[in-house]
Amino acid sequence: MASKFWTQGGSDTEEEETDIEDEIENGGAGETTAAAAGSRYLQTNASDSDDSDGQKRVVRSAKDKRFEEMASTVDQMKNAMKINDWVSLQESFDKINKQLEKVMRVTESDRVPNLYIKCLVMLEDFLAEALANKEAKKKMSSSNHKALNAMKQKLKKNNKQYEELINKYRENPESEEEKFEDEDEDEDEDESGSELEDPSQIAAESSDEDDEGEDVDDDDADGAWEKKLSKKEKLMDREFKKDPSEITWDTVNKKFKEVVAARGRKGTGKFEQVEQLTFLTKVAKTPAQKLEILFSVISAQFDVNPGLSGHMPINVWKKCVQNMLVILDILVQYPNIVVDDMVEPDENETQKGADYDGTIRVWGNLVAFLERIDNEFFKSLQCIDPHTREYVERLRDEPLFLVLAQNVQEYLERIGDLKSAAKVALRRVELVYYKPQEVYDAMRQLAVLSEDGEKDGDETKVEETRGTSAFVVTPELVSRKLTFPENSRALMDILVTLIYKSGDERTKARAMLCDIYHHALFDEFSIARDLLLMSHLQDTIQHMDVSTQILFNRAMAQVGLCAFRVGLIAEGHGCLSELYSGGRVKELLAQGVSQSRYHEKTPEQERLERRRQMPYHMHINLELLEAVHLICAMLLEVPNMAANSLDAKRKVISKTFRRLLEVSERQPFTGPPENVRDHVMAATRALCKGDFQKAFDVINSLDVWKLLRNRESVLEMLKAKIKEEALRTYLFTYCFSYDTLGLDQLTKMFDLSDAQIHSIVSKMLVNEELHASWDQPTRCIIFHDVEYSRLQALAFQLTEKLSILAESNERAVEARFGGGGLDLPLRRRDNQEYAAGTAGGGGGRWPDLSYNQGRQGSSGRAAYTGGGRPLALGQASRDRSSQSRGTGGYSGRAGSGMRGYQMDASARMVSLSRGVRG
Amino acid sequence: MASSMARSFLQVAATEEVASPLRVVQIEGLVILKIIKHCKEFSPALVTGQLLGLDVGSVLEVTNCFPFPIREEDEEIEADGANYQLEMMRCLREVNVDNNTVGWYQSTILGSYQTVELIETFMNYQENIRRCVCIIYDPSRSNQGVLALKALKLSDSFMELYRANNFTGEKLREKNLSWVDIFEEIPIQVSNSALISAFMTELESDTPVKQCDYDRLQLSTKPYMERNVEFLIECMDDLSMEQQKFQFYYRSLSRQQAQQQAWLQKRRTENMARKAAGEEPLPEEDPSNPIFKPIPEPSRLESFLVTNQIANYCNQINGVAGQNFNRLYLMKSLHDN
């Protein structure tokens, strides 16, 4: 992947560069400012000419070489000083003395170079300082200490020779260097200043940097060679600027190559390079060249990024986007230019001018750039504190990116690269999918507003740039304006359709998940569910990358919320239960790091996890999610508990809920509810008694409901559900105490209409949850006492146990003989572990499960409560065997075994009775 | 002469040792009554006692017994228990009663006696006396009008295995030992002295239906069945647990084998390379490598015992249910009449 390439490149160069920066900063501080600047100057010089070796030969005088060597030695010494390493300092000192001899020989003068004197002074000061610091001296290692003493002797002896010069230097350190050092100093300032500078100045600077390497050899004056050079540089530069006609494609190309080659090397400032390249774009001769340079500008801008975890400075990011737009302008203007990252284009491809007819190939990858820009945007949102104004400001840049993405996508569609277009479309989808209509509208408005506001600013900027560059004018062909459909659904539809048509697997899967999320957000549960089930994503999600798994979890959470909003409690619970089963919701949704008591994470894992986090504005409210999950669980579990009060462990719908309930029951004193859990637990207690009003009041007092759009209707629905479940719970709990129960009584108690109660009770009768019948004339429910006996209950339990045993036996046999049998559970288990490990887990088969659960539960319940009927036992086992795979044989066996037993018993009876008779 | 005499004694002892496996346990009526009394009085607590008697050929005669005091979980008291036992034996010897230990009796609830403890006790006894038997009495079952008395011993092949403490699948297959073969039930013969028999005949009334036969007609067997099924369910749980142990074992075994294969493969390619380079091949076995450490196979003893128990419960349920049907039919026909 291209994006991978970029990130790697970034990290490589970044480290080196920070090193250098440190060095510069430290060197610049304190008394050796001038020296540092000087040496650095020489150093850049050195590296520049080194670099150019590969491309063209630069003849350098021996003298220069010597000077460079010396400068580098001085640098080494400085480094040694910094870490107080006297051993290497001593070595360097010996080296510099040797070099001095060479320099003297080459320059054929008896004048000792300033650099050397400066170095001596520096050493002397440092030595004095070191000697003065007794503490540090004591701490030194023995070898270091020895070296220090030796150095003291040597320096004393050595300095005697140059006493005069040193004194002179000490008296007036500037006088010697001023002349040639001032150039560098102001260059320094420029650098440390901001990147928002007058372009002309940047130009001056960059070119004088570039040209040094070539120009050095022209000088041969002894002492003041540097000074001369810089003057000449300036002259050159001015010429460069003033005589546009003289600048040829060749010169620009040459410089461009040079600058690009310097990328990632020591001593190349990141900002500097960007500026140099930016300048070059202005003097580019052909559109293709400009394009090429622009690509490099963007790569250089990516390099500015301080680290993998940090994000790109925002202003650089914005510039980057602008550059991308310019690229698009060029591409639109000259349709014969083709951007490609597969073939290495011809060296002089970009020479072909605007009037060239054939296709011009330029190296570059628009999609990779775009994805990188998006990633940087995402990262910046991760890093910025969401509660600050800065975050909001940053969010406002989103339309900017959307414009760019839209344009890139249009361009790609036009040139027929639909695969890449799908990728870009996915990026757009990922920015839109989580936005409810209100947010979407707000973003549209913001986009329109900011467009109006920026119009003027843009124009002036364009004017400015035009002032300096007149070679290749790129009119703004690509629109800078967003063209959003009114409805976010419409936008999603367009994008998603494109992706489904031409995206690759991962892109499609992600787009599908975004689509599901978006549908769920708009309360279209059935569509979301159908999409989810049709796509079979839950089967394959474990094999996807972590971020897609997170997206899947998010989508599931949203589908769950949606199901709740539309009143489908069981479905909602099915979607959410697995998320909450592990107690790692935060981690699964990438909305925060949850601490695990049992295993420590390595810093590496932690960093990875932090990089996966969702930005704050994309979060799904966890309190709401928890409330919805627990309420769903409550509505399902409370009547279930009441129905199976005999053995509570038997049918557990929500383990999480049961556990919470146990914990809350164990409390000696229950205070007023504080958090979501307490509220739901309080409601549960009320509901268990059939007190729906209290239950609803408690739930209603939660303040997460204000996060819902259609709060009123949802609460209305909730109230109806609570009433219904309260009625069911009441009937389950107290049916033993009644012979008959009047309908009017129930309507009064539960504030439900006759029809509602009639339908609920009838449903229970049909499901055989309640053994009763309606007596229409008296409007009563007549309960039948068909409680199965304890022995029967135990028999059921036993059959269940037996079937479990048989199944595991079968599996064991399979493992022994079938070979493949063992692999299957193994693999599944491994997958689960993997999923847990990658925090994306959870997912997998659970939606599948959830949809089954309802069915399974009800059928199980039917079989269970149908104990009164003689067939029930066989039925139950048959039910189970049809659910469990391949146990058909077992149920048959059980049946025959039973029959056999009965026959046996009867046979014995006969024989016994015969015996009696006998 | 003396030496030949001694040899003949030895020979006699040796021949006796191989001869006559235990065929019958002959119990005095008095002993049975004592056992029943002891067990019933303390039921539902489990009690044990010592059996005394004689070992005559293939018949083990149990002529006397005495109960142990109820043990508490304390070492001191346990030592007291041992002392009590010795003291009791001494006293019995003094009054010239049979004081030869032949085993022990214990009560049980619903026939759940197949435990490791019982096996251990049995092994302990077996070390000291060659022939030993364990009599098990189930008071709850006797309530149903059956004399629930059982004489058990461990099978020889099982004892051999148990001494080696080796219950791997391979060994079991070798010995052809299945769960049925752990315990051997020995038929019990009740013998009374002629005097007692005469006395009893004197006492016996003319009516054929006796007091205890009313018990036999008791219709409420439900609690008994329920308990049995409950125990059965527990056993199922235990069995599943054992099975899980095995599954885990097989899983780790297959994983280890895969690892070993991978290691071997690697070693072989390495050796090929070494051979090509003209070096000595490395050994294909590396005992120090942790992946070659054999994983201990879980013992099957527990699952065998559980299976035994399950079989026992099933038999009980079968029996009780069968009898129940009889009674029900009887009742029905009575009603019809």
PDB file of N, CA, C and O in Angstrom, chain B residues 74-109:
ATOM      1  N   ASP B  74     -10.661 -34.874  63.157  1.00  0.00           N
ATOM      2  CA  ASP B  74      -9.573 -34.423  64.011  1.00  0.00           C
ATOM      3  C   ASP B  74      -8.573 -35.560  64.144  1.00  0.00           C
ATOM      4  O   ASP B  74      -8.954 -36.702  64.330  1.00  0.00           O
ATOM      5  N   GLU B  75      -7.337 -35.233  64.066  1.00  0.00           N
ATOM      6  CA  GLU B  75      -6.343 -36.295  64.045  1.00  0.00           C
ATOM      7  C   GLU B  75      -6.265 -37.021  65.376  1.00  0.00           C
ATOM      8  O   GLU B  75      -6.096 -38.232  65.454  1.00  0.00           O
ATOM      9  N   GLU B  76      -6.389 -36.253  66.422  1.00  0.00           N
ATOM     10  CA  GLU B  76      -6.282 -36.843  67.756  1.00  0.00           C
ATOM     11  C   GLU B  76      -7.343 -37.906  67.953  1.00  0.00           C
ATOM     12  O   GLU B  76      -7.079 -39.021  68.384  1.00  0.00           O
ATOM     13  N   ILE B  77      -8.564 -37.483  67.520  1.00  0.00           N
ATOM     14  CA  ILE B  77      -9.685 -38.396  67.695  1.00  0.00           C
ATOM     15  C   ILE B  77      -9.516 -39.596  66.792  1.00  0.00           C
ATOM     16  O   ILE B  77      -9.879 -40.726  67.144  1.00  0.00           O
ATOM     17  N   GLU B  78      -8.936 -39.356  65.645  1.00  0.00           N
ATOM     18  CA  GLU B  78      -8.710 -40.463  64.732  1.00  0.00           C
ATOM     19  C   GLU B  78      -7.786 -41.488  65.387  1.00  0.00           C
ATOM     20  O   GLU B  78      -8.010 -42.694  65.303  1.00  0.00           O
ATOM     21  N   ALA B  79      -6.780 -40.955  66.042  1.00  0.00           N
ATOM     22  CA  ALA B  79      -5.878 -41.852  66.772  1.00  0.00           C
ATOM     23  C   ALA B  79      -6.662 -42.597  67.850  1.00  0.00           C
ATOM     24  O   ALA B  79      -6.479 -43.807  68.057  1.00  0.00           O
ATOM     25  N   ASP B  80      -7.563 -41.869  68.481  1.00  0.00           N
ATOM     26  CA  ASP B  80      -8.427 -42.510  69.477  1.00  0.00           C
ATOM     27  C   ASP B  80      -9.202 -43.649  68.860  1.00  0.00           C
ATOM     28  O   ASP B  80      -9.366 -44.721  69.459  1.00  0.00           O
ATOM     29  N   GLY B  81      -9.700 -43.379  67.638  1.00  0.00           N
ATOM     30  CA  GLY B  81     -10.469 -44.391  66.927  1.00  0.00           C
ATOM     31  C   GLY B  81      -9.657 -45.658  66.749  1.00  0.00           C
ATOM     32  O   GLY B  81     -10.154 -46.768  66.989  1.00  0.00           O
ATOM     33  N   ALA B  82      -8.407 -45.485  66.337  1.00  0.00           N
ATOM     34  CA  ALA B  82      -7.539 -46.650  66.147  1.00  0.00           C
ATOM     35  C   ALA B  82      -7.346 -47.373  67.470  1.00  0.00           C
ATOM     36  O   ALA B  82      -7.416 -48.616  67.543  1.00  0.00           O
ATOM     37  N   ASN B  83      -7.130 -46.578  68.497  1.00  0.00           N
ATOM     38  CA  ASN B  83      -6.960 -47.163  69.831  1.00  0.00           C
ATOM     39  C   ASN B  83      -8.182 -47.948  70.237  1.00  0.00           C
ATOM     40  O   ASN B  83      -8.093 -49.063  70.771  1.00  0.00           O
ATOM     41  N   TYR B  84      -9.349 -47.330  69.940  1.00  0.00           N
ATOM     42  CA  TYR B  84     -10.616 -47.965  70.297  1.00  0.00           C
ATOM     43  C   TYR B  84     -10.714 -49.319  69.640  1.00  0.00           C
ATOM     44  O   TYR B  84     -11.089 -50.316  70.269  1.00  0.00           O
ATOM     45  N   GLN B  85     -10.322 -49.326  68.373  1.00  0.00           N
ATOM     46  CA  GLN B  85     -10.414 -50.548  67.596  1.00  0.00           C
ATOM     47  C   GLN B  85      -9.540 -51.650  68.222  1.00  0.00           C
ATOM     48  O   GLN B  85     -10.009 -52.777  68.433  1.00  0.00           O
ATOM     49  N   LEU B  86      -8.300 -51.264  68.567  1.00  0.00           N
ATOM     50  CA  LEU B  86      -7.371 -52.237  69.146  1.00  0.00           C
ATOM     51  C   LEU B  86      -7.877 -52.741  70.489  1.00  0.00           C
ATOM     52  O   LEU B  86      -7.874 -53.941  70.781  1.00  0.00           O
ATOM     53  N   GLU B  87      -8.344 -51.767  71.248  1.00  0.00           N
ATOM     54  CA  GLU B  87      -8.830 -52.102  72.592  1.00  0.00           C
ATOM     55  C   GLU B  87     -10.000 -53.073  72.511  1.00  0.00           C
ATOM     56  O   GLU B  87     -10.075 -54.070  73.216  1.00  0.00           O
ATOM     57  N   MET B  88     -10.888 -52.758  71.571  1.00  0.00           N
ATOM     58  CA  MET B  88     -12.080 -53.569  71.374  1.00  0.00           C
ATOM     59  C   MET B  88     -11.697 -54.995  71.009  1.00  0.00           C
ATOM     60  O   MET B  88     -12.250 -55.969  71.561  1.00  0.00           O
ATOM     61  N   MET B  89     -10.703 -55.098  70.089  1.00  0.00           N
ATOM     62  CA  MET B  89     -10.256 -56.414  69.663  1.00  0.00           C
ATOM     63  C   MET B  89      -9.697 -57.194  70.847  1.00  0.00           C
ATOM     64  O   MET B  89      -9.935 -58.396  71.002  1.00  0.00           O
ATOM     65  N   ARG B  90      -8.922 -56.448  71.646  1.00  0.00           N
ATOM     66  CA  ARG B  90      -8.298 -57.106  72.794  1.00  0.00           C
ATOM     67  C   ARG B  90      -9.392 -57.660  73.714  1.00  0.00           C
ATOM     68  O   ARG B  90      -9.324 -58.813  74.141  1.00  0.00           O
ATOM     69  N   CYS B  91     -10.358 -56.822  73.987  1.00  0.00           N
ATOM     70  CA  CYS B  91     -11.430 -57.232  74.890  1.00  0.00           C
ATOM     71  C   CYS B  91     -12.153 -58.445  74.351  1.00  0.00           C
ATOM     72  O   CYS B  91     -12.474 -59.399  75.083  1.00  0.00           O
ATOM     73  N   LEU B  92     -12.432 -58.408  73.034  1.00  0.00           N
ATOM     74  CA  LEU B  92     -13.156 -59.513  72.434  1.00  0.00           C
ATOM     75  C   LEU B  92     -12.349 -60.804  72.546  1.00  0.00           C
ATOM     76  O   LEU B  92     -12.896 -61.886  72.777  1.00  0.00           O
ATOM     77  N   ARG B  93     -11.029 -60.647  72.363  1.00  0.00           N
ATOM     78  CA  ARG B  93     -10.189 -61.824  72.457  1.00  0.00           C
ATOM     79  C   ARG B  93     -10.266 -62.403  73.857  1.00  0.00           C
ATOM     80  O   ARG B  93     -10.318 -63.604  74.064  1.00  0.00           O
ATOM     81  N   GLU B  94     -10.302 -61.473  74.804  1.00  0.00           N
ATOM     82  CA  GLU B  94     -10.320 -61.937  76.189  1.00  0.00           C
ATOM     83  C   GLU B  94     -11.573 -62.751  76.480  1.00  0.00           C
ATOM     84  O   GLU B  94     -11.543 -63.699  77.250  1.00  0.00           O
ATOM     85  N   VAL B  95     -12.705 -62.343  75.880  1.00  0.00           N
ATOM     86  CA  VAL B  95     -13.920 -63.133  76.110  1.00  0.00           C
ATOM     87  C   VAL B  95     -14.059 -64.258  75.103  1.00  0.00           C
ATOM     88  O   VAL B  95     -15.121 -64.851  74.952  1.00  0.00           O
ATOM     89  N   ASN B  96     -12.967 -64.452  74.349  1.00  0.00           N
ATOM     90  CA  ASN B  96     -12.895 -65.581  73.441  1.00  0.00           C
ATOM     91  C   ASN B  96     -13.936 -65.557  72.320  1.00  0.00           C
ATOM     92  O   ASN B  96     -14.611 -66.506  72.020  1.00  0.00           O
ATOM     93  N   VAL B  97     -14.063 -64.397  71.746  1.00  0.00           N
ATOM     94  CA  VAL B  97     -14.908 -64.268  70.571  1.00  0.00           C
ATOM     95  C   VAL B  97     -13.966 -64.220  69.382  1.00  0.00           C
ATOM     96  O   VAL B  97     -12.802 -63.845  69.517  1.00  0.00           O
ATOM     97  N   ASP B  98     -14.485 -64.569  68.211  1.00  0.00           N
ATOM     98  CA  ASP B  98     -13.675 -64.433  67.005  1.00  0.00           C
ATOM     99  C   ASP B  98     -13.169 -63.006  66.905  1.00  0.00           C
ATOM    100  O   ASP B  98     -13.955 -62.066  66.895  1.00  0.00           O
ATOM    101  N   ASN B  99     -11.864 -62.849  66.819  1.00  0.00           N
ATOM    102  CA  ASN B  99     -11.347 -61.486  66.732  1.00  0.00           C
ATOM    103  C   ASN B  99     -10.447 -61.308  65.525  1.00  0.00           C
ATOM    104  O   ASN B  99      -9.520 -60.554  65.519  1.00  0.00           O
ATOM    105  N   ASN B 100     -10.783 -62.032  64.521  1.00  0.00           N
ATOM    106  CA  ASN B 100     -10.019 -61.973  63.294  1.00  0.00           C
ATOM    107  C   ASN B 100     -10.734 -61.018  62.324  1.00  0.00           C
ATOM    108  O   ASN B 100     -11.882 -61.247  61.942  1.00  0.00           O
ATOM    109  N   THR B 101     -10.059 -59.948  61.992  1.00  0.00           N
ATOM    110  CA  THR B 101     -10.709 -58.953  61.129  1.00  0.00           C
ATOM    111  C   THR B 101     -10.878 -59.511  59.726  1.00  0.00           C
ATOM    112  O   THR B 101      -9.926 -60.026  59.128  1.00  0.00           O
ATOM    113  N   VAL B 102     -12.072 -59.403  59.195  1.00  0.00           N
ATOM    114  CA  VAL B 102     -12.271 -59.851  57.823  1.00  0.00           C
ATOM    115  C   VAL B 102     -12.777 -58.720  56.928  1.00  0.00           C
ATOM    116  O   VAL B 102     -12.971 -58.918  55.745  1.00  0.00           O
ATOM    117  N   GLY B 103     -12.975 -57.548  57.491  1.00  0.00           N
ATOM    118  CA  GLY B 103     -13.437 -56.435  56.648  1.00  0.00           C
ATOM    119  C   GLY B 103     -14.178 -55.407  57.462  1.00  0.00           C
ATOM    120  O   GLY B 103     -14.005 -55.333  58.679  1.00  0.00           O
ATOM    121  N   TRP B 104     -14.975 -54.635  56.806  1.00  0.00           N
ATOM    122  CA  TRP B 104     -15.743 -53.637  57.532  1.00  0.00           C
ATOM    123  C   TRP B 104     -17.091 -53.461  56.884  1.00  0.00           C
ATOM    124  O   TRP B 104     -17.305 -53.884  55.741  1.00  0.00           O
ATOM    125  N   TYR B 105     -17.992 -52.892  57.628  1.00  0.00           N
ATOM    126  CA  TYR B 105     -19.293 -52.577  57.030  1.00  0.00           C
ATOM    127  C   TYR B 105     -19.491 -51.076  57.093  1.00  0.00           C
ATOM    128  O   TYR B 105     -18.891 -50.370  57.892  1.00  0.00           O
ATOM    129  N   GLN B 106     -20.336 -50.584  56.194  1.00  0.00           N
ATOM    130  CA  GLN B 106     -20.652 -49.149  56.234  1.00  0.00           C
ATOM    131  C   GLN B 106     -22.037 -48.920  55.686  1.00  0.00           C
ATOM    132  O   GLN B 106     -22.565 -49.707  54.905  1.00  0.00           O
ATOM    133  N   SER B 107     -22.634 -47.869  56.152  1.00  0.00           N
ATOM    134  CA  SER B 107     -23.959 -47.525  55.635  1.00  0.00           C
ATOM    135  C   SER B 107     -23.781 -46.563  54.459  1.00  0.00           C
ATOM    136  O   SER B 107     -22.733 -45.952  54.280  1.00  0.00           O
ATOM    137  N   THR B 108     -24.826 -46.432  53.676  1.00  0.00           N
ATOM    138  CA  THR B 108     -24.744 -45.544  52.524  1.00  0.00           C
ATOM    139  C   THR B 108     -26.116 -44.933  52.265  1.00  0.00           C
ATOM    140  O   THR B 108     -27.121 -45.418  52.796  1.00  0.00           O
ATOM    141  N   ILE B 109     -26.115 -43.879  51.514  1.00  0.00           N
ATOM    142  CA  ILE B 109     -27.396 -43.285  51.147  1.00  0.00           C
ATOM    143  C   ILE B 109     -27.631 -43.539  49.669  1.00  0.00           C
ATOM    144  O   ILE B 109     -26.829 -43.128  48.827  1.00  0.00           O
TER     145      ILE B 109
END
